[in-house]
C-alpha cells in the first residue's frame, strides 16, 4: 500500500508540474503578444538631420499600437547637457481626435495629426545652441501606461556640405553611352535587314521573270511545231 501511495503522489506531482509548465507557456505567449502589439515610437527613416543655421527643421515622430490608444500622453524635450527642457506636451483622447497641445517654447510648433499617428514638431529659426538631442515620449493608459521614447539628433551647420556628384556623373555618362550604343546597333541591324530583304525581293523577281520567259519560249516553239503538222501529198 505504501508503494501505491508513493506512486500516486509521484504521479500527482508530475501532473502538477505539467499544469505549471502549461500555465507558464500560456503566460509567456500572452506576454509575447502584448509586447508585439505594444506602443512604439519612430523617428522615420533617419534619427538625425543636418540643417543650416537660421533655417526651420521638422522633428519627426510617429506612434503605433496594435491595441489602440486612449488618452495617449506625449511630450518633446531637449537634452541640454543632461537637463531636459520641455518643448511641448499634449494628450490624444482617442484615435482620430485632434490632440490638445501645450507649447512651452516660443520657436516650436506642433504639426502632428492623430489621424496619421503623427506627433511631429517644427523648430523655427534654429541656432547653433539648438544642436543636440530631442526626445519624443509617449504613454498609453490603454496599455496599462506602457511608454516608449525615441531620440532625434539635430546638427546645426553654417553651410550645407556640397555633395560630390562625380560618381553620379560617371554612372550617368556610362549608362548614356551604353544606351546610345544599343540604339546605334539596333539602327544598323534594321538597315541591314532592310537591304537584305530588298535583295531577296529582287532575286525572287528575277527568278520569276526568268522562269516565265523560259516557259513562254518553250510554249511558242511547241505551238509552232504542232501547227506545222504533216505535209499533204
Rosetta silent file (secondary structure, phi, psi, omega in degrees, C-alpha in Angstrom):
SEQUENCE: XXXXXXXXXXXXXXXXXXXXXXXXXXXXXXXXXXXXXXXXXXXXXXXXXXXXXXXXXXXXXXXXXXXXXXXXXXXXXXXXXXXXXXXXXXXXXXXXXXXXXXXXXXXXXXXXXXXXXXXXXXXXXXXXXXXXXXXXXXXXXXXXXXXXXXXXXXXXXXXXXXXXXXXXXXXXXXXXXXXXXXXXXXXXXXXXXXXXXXXXXXXXXXXXXXXXXXXXXXXXXXXXXXXXXXXXX
SCORE:     score description
SCORE:     0.000 S_00000001
   1 L     0.000  -36.299 -179.201    0.000    0.000    0.000 S_00000001
   2 H   -63.363  -42.163 -179.093    2.857    2.333    0.765 S_00000001
   3 H   -65.259  -36.816  178.665    4.326    1.808   -2.673 S_00000001
   4 H   -63.367  -45.084  179.363    0.931    2.552   -4.259 S_00000001
   5 H   -61.475  -39.762 -179.901    0.633    5.768   -2.273 S_00000001
   6 H   -63.991  -42.579  179.396    4.162    6.723   -3.312 S_00000001
   7 H   -64.705  -40.822  179.680    3.378    6.080   -6.950 S_00000001
   8 H   -63.687  -41.896 -179.908    0.151    8.059   -6.688 S_00000001
   9 H   -68.149  -35.755  177.812    1.862   11.017   -5.081 S_00000001
  10 H   -64.301  -43.958  178.901    4.601   10.892   -7.725 S_00000001
  11 H   -63.180  -41.544  178.585    2.000   10.854  -10.487 S_00000001
  12 H   -62.835  -39.023  178.421    0.130   13.704   -8.857 S_00000001
  13 H   -64.782  -39.261  179.304    3.359   15.681   -8.622 S_00000001
  14 H   -65.712  -39.193  178.314    4.062   15.106  -12.290 S_00000001
  15 H   -62.929  -42.160  179.034    0.585   16.277  -13.184 S_00000001
  16 H   -63.727  -39.924  179.272    1.050   19.433  -11.139 S_00000001
  17 H   -63.260  -40.933  178.437    4.408   20.048  -12.843 S_00000001
  18 H   -64.604  -41.274  178.008    2.782   19.611  -16.246 S_00000001
  19 H   -62.492  -42.362  179.481   -0.002   22.035  -15.322 S_00000001
  20 H   -64.714  -38.554  179.120    2.543   24.595  -14.133 S_00000001
  21 H   -63.836  -45.267  179.333    4.520   24.175  -17.345 S_00000001
  22 H   -63.574  -41.939  179.174    1.432   24.707  -19.479 S_00000001
  23 H   -62.585  -40.298  178.877    0.429   27.740  -17.417 S_00000001
  24 H   -64.384  -39.906  178.509    3.927   29.176  -17.815 S_00000001
  25 H   -64.840  -39.896  178.244    3.801   28.711  -21.573 S_00000001
  26 H   -63.230  -45.170  179.202    0.428   30.443  -21.758 S_00000001
  27 H   -62.203  -43.223  179.464    1.695   33.401  -19.718 S_00000001
  28 H   -62.733  -40.534  178.832    4.828   33.661  -21.877 S_00000001
  29 H   -64.096  -43.350  178.962    2.714   33.572  -25.019 S_00000001
  30 H   -63.550  -41.484  178.670    0.418   36.298  -23.712 S_00000001
  31 H   -64.495  -37.970  178.556    3.392   38.447  -22.738 S_00000001
  32 H   -64.031  -44.205  177.105    4.880   37.952  -26.205 S_00000001
  33 H   -62.569  -38.659  179.917    1.642   39.036  -27.866 S_00000001
  34 H   -63.642  -43.517 -179.287    1.471   42.017  -25.512 S_00000001
  35 H   -67.430  -36.820  179.779    4.996   43.109  -26.381 S_00000001
  36 H   -65.768  -39.709 -176.498    4.393   42.752  -30.108 S_00000001
  37 L   -90.248    7.443 -174.524    1.268   44.886  -30.000 S_00000001
  38 L   -76.239  170.457 -179.032    2.667   47.476  -27.588 S_00000001
  39 L   -64.112  133.871  177.798    3.212   51.177  -28.078 S_00000001
  40 E  -135.951  143.200  174.913    6.144   52.085  -30.310 S_00000001
  41 E  -116.168  148.688 -178.995    7.612   55.435  -31.381 S_00000001
  42 E  -143.085  143.627  176.182    9.659   56.066  -34.517 S_00000001
  43 L   -98.037   13.896  177.661   11.615   58.985  -35.964 S_00000001
  44 L    89.667 -152.822 -176.350   11.174   57.684  -39.516 S_00000001
  45 L   -69.510  -26.044 -179.213   13.888   56.598  -41.923 S_00000001
  46 L  -133.992  147.592 -179.382   16.556   58.621  -40.129 S_00000001
  47 L  -105.525   13.080  178.675   17.096   59.574  -36.493 S_00000001
  48 E  -149.574  159.525  179.801   19.242   62.626  -37.260 S_00000001
  49 E  -149.294  147.557  176.793   19.251   65.658  -39.518 S_00000001
  50 E  -113.536  124.654 -175.825   21.740   68.333  -40.564 S_00000001
  51 E  -135.597  154.642 -178.925   20.316   71.831  -41.038 S_00000001
  52 E   -79.048  148.316  175.175   21.653   75.311  -41.672 S_00000001
  53 L   -58.143  128.931  179.526   21.777   77.969  -39.004 S_00000001
  54 L    93.147   -4.935 -179.381   18.626   80.118  -39.218 S_00000001
  55 L   -90.291  178.374  177.827   16.506   77.516  -41.022 S_00000001
  56 L  -113.502  133.473 -176.808   13.388   75.660  -39.888 S_00000001
  57 E  -122.155  149.915  176.423   13.520   71.910  -39.259 S_00000001
  58 E   -99.945  121.454  175.875   10.929   69.190  -38.883 S_00000001
  59 E   -99.050  106.810 -170.969   11.493   66.850  -35.935 S_00000001
  60 L   -86.976  138.143  173.836    9.629   63.708  -36.928 S_00000001
  61 L  -157.581  126.545  177.449    7.964   61.299  -34.510 S_00000001
  62 E  -127.695  154.122 -179.870    5.145   58.826  -35.127 S_00000001
  63 E  -120.167  159.013  176.973    3.488   56.277  -32.842 S_00000001
  64 E  -149.508  146.102  178.023    1.893   52.882  -33.428 S_00000001
  65 L  -158.084  121.781  178.839   -0.089   50.439  -31.325 S_00000001
  66 L   -68.938  -25.749 -178.500   -1.932   47.308  -32.438 S_00000001
  67 L   -80.308  -27.060 -176.314   -4.116   47.522  -29.354 S_00000001
  68 L   104.004  171.313 -178.339   -5.115   51.149  -29.966 S_00000001
  69 L  -122.551  158.547  173.132   -4.821   54.294  -27.857 S_00000001
  70 L  -156.645  121.650 -176.851   -6.864   56.124  -25.270 S_00000001
  71 L    54.365   45.101  179.693   -5.789   59.381  -23.610 S_00000001
  72 E   -64.848  121.372  177.549   -2.331   58.986  -25.131 S_00000001
  73 E   -97.553  136.926  177.711    0.046   61.399  -23.407 S_00000001
  74 E  -142.422  158.973  174.839    3.093   62.670  -25.313 S_00000001
  75 E  -156.588  165.578  174.970    5.793   65.293  -24.965 S_00000001
  76 E  -123.831  135.617  176.443    9.008   66.627  -26.507 S_00000001
  77 E  -130.160  150.418  172.859   12.138   67.506  -24.529 S_00000001
  78 E  -107.086  129.029 -178.819   15.500   68.951  -25.463 S_00000001
  79 E   -87.171   99.580 -178.787   18.507   67.376  -23.753 S_00000001
  80 E   -97.452   84.327 -179.854   20.663   70.327  -22.678 S_00000001
  81 L    52.949   45.446  177.664   23.791   68.598  -21.316 S_00000001
  82 L    96.862  -16.704  177.318   21.728   66.269  -19.144 S_00000001
  83 E   -96.776  122.630 -178.664   18.997   68.798  -18.287 S_00000001
  84 E   -87.850  120.770  178.873   15.693   68.080  -20.019 S_00000001
  85 E  -105.451  120.558 -176.917   13.918   71.192  -21.251 S_00000001
  86 E   -73.901  133.415  178.168   10.253   70.669  -22.101 S_00000001
  87 E  -102.837  -39.459  177.405    9.216   71.944  -25.534 S_00000001
  88 E  -166.774  164.403  175.312    5.607   70.791  -25.646 S_00000001
  89 E  -153.607  156.533 -178.809    3.160   68.201  -24.325 S_00000001
  90 E  -164.611  175.772  179.933   -0.286   67.006  -25.226 S_00000001
  91 E  -136.339  133.667  174.108   -2.997   64.362  -24.969 S_00000001
  92 E  -108.253  111.058 -173.729   -4.813   62.482  -27.709 S_00000001
  93 L   -62.474  -42.891 -179.001   -8.161   61.335  -26.305 S_00000001
  94 L  -158.512  169.562 -178.860   -8.786   58.690  -28.967 S_00000001
  95 L   -61.549  130.666  178.958   -7.769   57.677  -32.453 S_00000001
  96 L    85.788   -6.422  179.888   -8.628   60.370  -34.992 S_00000001
  97 L   -89.313  136.689 -179.192   -9.350   63.007  -32.329 S_00000001
  98 L   -63.950  127.932 -176.815   -7.437   66.300  -32.570 S_00000001
  99 L   -73.577  151.832  172.947   -4.873   66.444  -29.764 S_00000001
 100 E   -96.942  117.558 -171.148   -4.792   69.154  -27.134 S_00000001
 101 E  -121.580  135.535  174.051   -1.235   70.522  -27.119 S_00000001
 102 E  -110.397  123.179 -179.052    0.539   72.976  -24.785 S_00000001
 103 E   -94.656  131.284 -178.917    3.624   74.680  -26.255 S_00000001
 104 L  -110.827    1.939 -177.609    6.453   75.570  -23.855 S_00000001
 105 L  -133.084  134.622 -173.450    8.923   77.052  -26.368 S_00000001
 106 L   -72.990  -10.649  179.627    8.372   80.173  -28.493 S_00000001
 107 L  -113.857   23.381 -179.934   10.031   78.670  -31.574 S_00000001
 108 E  -118.441  136.511  174.698    8.167   75.353  -31.552 S_00000001
 109 E  -129.610  137.732  176.898    5.004   74.473  -33.471 S_00000001
 110 E   -86.262  125.749 -177.543    3.062   71.226  -33.300 S_00000001
 111 L  -123.924   12.175 -178.033    2.374   69.875  -36.807 S_00000001
 112 L   -76.831  175.478  179.673    1.299   66.315  -35.993 S_00000001
 113 E  -150.620  128.073 -179.306   -2.025   64.661  -36.672 S_00000001
 114 H   -68.495  -24.955  177.851   -3.720   61.859  -34.738 S_00000001
 115 H   -66.790  -28.115  179.016   -5.271   60.618  -37.991 S_00000001
 116 H  -105.660   12.821 -177.165   -1.727   59.921  -39.228 S_00000001
 117 L    49.036   44.821 -173.093   -0.462   58.825  -35.768 S_00000001
 118 E  -118.178  128.123  176.451    1.974   61.741  -36.049 S_00000001
 119 L  -126.512   41.027 -178.549    3.268   63.867  -33.142 S_00000001
 120 L   -76.567  159.922  178.064    5.990   65.757  -35.024 S_00000001
 121 E  -132.975  159.441  172.788    7.026   69.347  -34.297 S_00000001
 122 E  -107.276  138.368  175.540    8.668   72.230  -36.175 S_00000001
 123 E  -115.168  114.974 -172.839   11.618   74.132  -34.715 S_00000001
 124 L   -89.237  149.437  170.396   11.850   77.640  -36.173 S_00000001
 125 L    44.962   59.050 -174.805   14.911   79.811  -36.829 S_00000001
 126 L   -68.187  153.683  176.618   17.398   77.358  -35.340 S_00000001
 127 L  -125.323  174.752  179.479   20.744   78.443  -33.909 S_00000001
 128 H   -64.503  -24.641  179.384   23.940   76.597  -33.047 S_00000001
 129 H   -72.256  -16.084  179.876   22.684   76.380  -29.466 S_00000001
 130 H   -82.683   -6.506 -178.640   19.771   74.236  -30.668 S_00000001
 131 L   -65.933  139.561  178.230   22.104   71.443  -31.726 S_00000001
 132 E   143.607 -158.773 -175.253   21.696   68.211  -29.764 S_00000001
 133 E   -98.109  136.498  176.227   19.211   65.509  -28.874 S_00000001
 134 E  -118.978  126.641 -172.729   15.426   65.915  -28.931 S_00000001
 135 E  -108.051  123.733  175.791   13.408   63.259  -27.122 S_00000001
 136 E  -100.272  126.821 -175.256    9.917   62.255  -28.181 S_00000001
 137 E  -129.343  144.517  176.307    7.991   60.447  -25.408 S_00000001
 138 E  -146.835  149.764  179.141    4.531   58.858  -25.251 S_00000001
 139 E  -137.150  132.572 -175.550    2.476   56.916  -22.694 S_00000001
 140 E  -115.536  104.014  179.341   -0.657   54.896  -23.433 S_00000001
 141 H   -59.970  -25.561 -179.643   -3.052   54.299  -20.485 S_00000001
 142 H   -66.297  -20.997  178.026   -4.928   51.746  -22.588 S_00000001
 143 H  -108.962   38.615 -179.462   -1.850   49.517  -22.326 S_00000001
 144 L    56.059   45.433  177.041   -1.500   49.925  -18.552 S_00000001
 145 L    61.709   30.147  173.234    0.557   53.108  -19.071 S_00000001
 146 E   -60.157  137.207 -178.503    3.057   51.430  -21.352 S_00000001
 147 E  -131.059  161.064 -179.992    5.502   54.090  -22.547 S_00000001
 148 E  -154.845  157.309  179.473    8.158   54.470  -25.181 S_00000001
 149 E  -141.968  157.900  177.717   10.561   57.158  -26.388 S_00000001
 150 E  -139.374  145.538 -176.373   12.604   57.986  -29.484 S_00000001
 151 E  -111.102  131.279  177.624   15.610   60.281  -29.885 S_00000001
 152 E  -117.893  125.725 -177.009   16.094   62.695  -32.774 S_00000001
 153 E  -104.721  130.446 -179.980   19.525   64.335  -33.159 S_00000001
 154 E  -110.897  129.751  174.495   19.929   67.770  -34.746 S_00000001
 155 E  -114.159  125.895 -179.232   23.213   69.045  -36.195 S_00000001
 156 E  -105.293  128.506 -177.960   23.419   72.762  -36.992 S_00000001
 157 E  -126.065  160.098  179.898   25.936   73.904  -39.628 S_00000001
 158 L   -75.916  -36.081  175.497   26.990   77.223  -41.113 S_00000001
 159 L  -150.418  150.558 -177.009   26.588   75.933  -44.646 S_00000001
 160 L   -73.869  144.620  178.320   25.497   72.687  -46.175 S_00000001
 161 L   -70.673  137.542  176.680   28.169   70.349  -47.466 S_00000001
 162 L   -76.163  130.988 -179.044   28.425   70.117  -51.222 S_00000001
 163 L   -81.321  127.604  178.043   27.628   66.654  -52.420 S_00000001
 164 L   -71.989  112.357 -176.507   30.309   65.161  -54.652 S_00000001
 165 L   -98.857   10.287 -177.396   28.469   64.327  -57.860 S_00000001
 166 H   -57.858  -48.357 -179.210   31.481   62.920  -59.716 S_00000001
 167 H   -61.566  -41.083  179.651   30.375   59.323  -59.262 S_00000001
 168 H   -62.957  -42.998  179.639   26.838   60.176  -60.319 S_00000001
 169 H   -62.787  -42.443  179.515   28.080   61.941  -63.456 S_00000001
 170 H   -61.505  -46.460 -178.674   30.288   58.959  -64.346 S_00000001
 171 H   -62.259  -44.531 -179.699   27.423   56.497  -63.860 S_00000001
 172 H   -64.286  -40.675  179.753   25.022   58.629  -65.926 S_00000001
 173 H   -63.248  -45.130  179.637   27.640   59.055  -68.670 S_00000001
 174 H   -62.485  -45.149  179.422   28.332   55.314  -68.835 S_00000001
 175 H   -62.404  -41.466  178.675   24.624   54.493  -68.924 S_00000001
 176 H   -62.852  -41.989  178.402   24.075   57.127  -71.602 S_00000001
 177 H   -63.211  -43.315  179.965   26.926   55.693  -73.685 S_00000001
 178 H   -63.557  -44.151 -179.951   25.618   52.145  -73.352 S_00000001
 179 H   -63.516  -42.388  178.351   22.081   53.197  -74.302 S_00000001
 180 H   -61.650  -42.168  179.278   23.429   55.184  -77.282 S_00000001
 181 H   -63.421  -41.661  178.731   25.497   52.200  -78.446 S_00000001
 182 H   -61.826  -41.997  179.518   22.490   49.896  -78.182 S_00000001
 183 H   -63.396  -44.173  179.582   20.403   52.331  -80.255 S_00000001
 184 H   -61.045  -44.945  179.030   23.118   52.567  -82.949 S_00000001
 185 H   -60.610  -41.577 -179.873   23.417   48.759  -83.120 S_00000001
 186 H   -65.661  -39.801  179.164   19.632   48.429  -83.450 S_00000001
 187 H   -64.843  -46.637  178.862   19.530   51.043  -86.243 S_00000001
 188 H   -60.093  -42.853  179.337   22.379   49.328  -88.146 S_00000001
 189 H   -61.643  -42.542 -179.997   20.663   45.973  -87.718 S_00000001
 190 H   -63.527  -41.781  179.192   17.384   47.384  -89.015 S_00000001
 191 H   -64.438  -44.504  179.263   19.133   48.874  -92.089 S_00000001
 192 H   -60.228  -45.642  179.030   20.982   45.627  -92.829 S_00000001
 193 H   -61.433  -40.477 -179.133   17.779   43.615  -92.561 S_00000001
 194 H   -62.030  -48.137 -179.659   16.002   46.142  -94.789 S_00000001
 195 H   -66.402  -37.896  177.324   18.648   45.922  -97.564 S_00000001
 196 H   -63.464  -40.449  177.593   18.796   42.134  -97.291 S_00000001
 197 H   -64.219  -38.609  178.182   15.044   41.920  -97.717 S_00000001
 198 H   -63.927  -44.694  178.053   15.248   44.173 -100.764 S_00000001
 199 H   -60.643  -41.299  178.356   17.942   41.992 -102.312 S_00000001
 200 H   -61.909  -41.596  179.494   15.846   38.897 -101.663 S_00000001
 201 H   -63.968  -41.890  177.816   12.843   40.512 -103.340 S_00000001
 202 H   -62.245  -44.647  179.429   14.943   41.443 -106.400 S_00000001
 203 H   -61.435  -41.432  178.758   16.338   37.928 -106.626 S_00000001
 204 H   -64.207  -41.839  179.124   12.842   36.456 -106.417 S_00000001
 205 H   -62.483  -43.002  178.869   11.583   38.838 -109.111 S_00000001
 206 H   -61.920  -43.294  179.654   14.499   37.875 -111.384 S_00000001
 207 H   -63.647  -43.455  179.844   13.834   34.180 -110.857 S_00000001
 208 H   -64.892  -44.420 -179.467   10.108   34.568 -111.555 S_00000001
 209 H   -63.615  -45.071  179.888   10.758   36.673 -114.652 S_00000001
 210 H   -63.127  -42.819  179.677   13.382   34.277 -115.965 S_00000001
 211 H   -65.094  -37.931  178.844   11.177   31.263 -115.366 S_00000001
 212 H   -66.052  -43.014  179.667    8.264   32.969 -117.120 S_00000001
 213 H   -63.252  -43.846  179.488   10.321   33.801 -120.163 S_00000001
 214 H   -60.518  -42.882 -178.429   11.621   30.233 -120.475 S_00000001
 215 H   -66.558  -38.334 -179.216    8.150   28.795 -120.252 S_00000001
 216 H   -65.955  -46.201  179.183    6.818   31.203 -122.848 S_00000001
 217 H   -61.283  -43.989  178.709    9.554   30.417 -125.337 S_00000001
 218 H   -63.076  -38.166  179.307    9.093   26.706 -124.852 S_00000001
 219 H   -65.717  -44.816 -179.715    5.385   27.065 -125.331 S_00000001
 220 H   -63.400  -41.395  178.786    5.679   29.013 -128.586 S_00000001
 221 H   -62.132  -44.005  179.293    8.125   26.526 -130.020 S_00000001
 222 H   -64.167  -39.827 -179.296    5.853   23.683 -129.235 S_00000001
 223 H   -64.151  -43.509  179.103    2.883   25.511 -130.717 S_00000001
 224 H   -61.211  -42.778 -179.317    4.719   26.161 -133.952 S_00000001
 225 H   -62.188  -38.428 -178.592    5.713   22.520 -134.208 S_00000001
 226 H   -71.166  -36.773 -177.181    2.109   21.425 -133.690 S_00000001
 227 H   -69.433  -28.845 -179.483    0.741   23.889 -136.263 S_00000001
 228 H   -64.511  -43.783  178.485    3.008   22.666 -138.982 S_00000001
 229 L    62.503 -163.426 -179.437    1.565   19.202 -138.918 S_00000001
 230 L   -96.733  125.131 -177.750    2.267   16.604 -141.583 S_00000001
 231 L   -64.143  139.191 -179.079    2.601   17.980 -145.134 S_00000001
 232 L   -74.375  149.574  179.742   -0.058   16.721 -147.579 S_00000001
 233 L   -79.521    0.000    0.000    0.998   14.567 -150.510 S_00000001
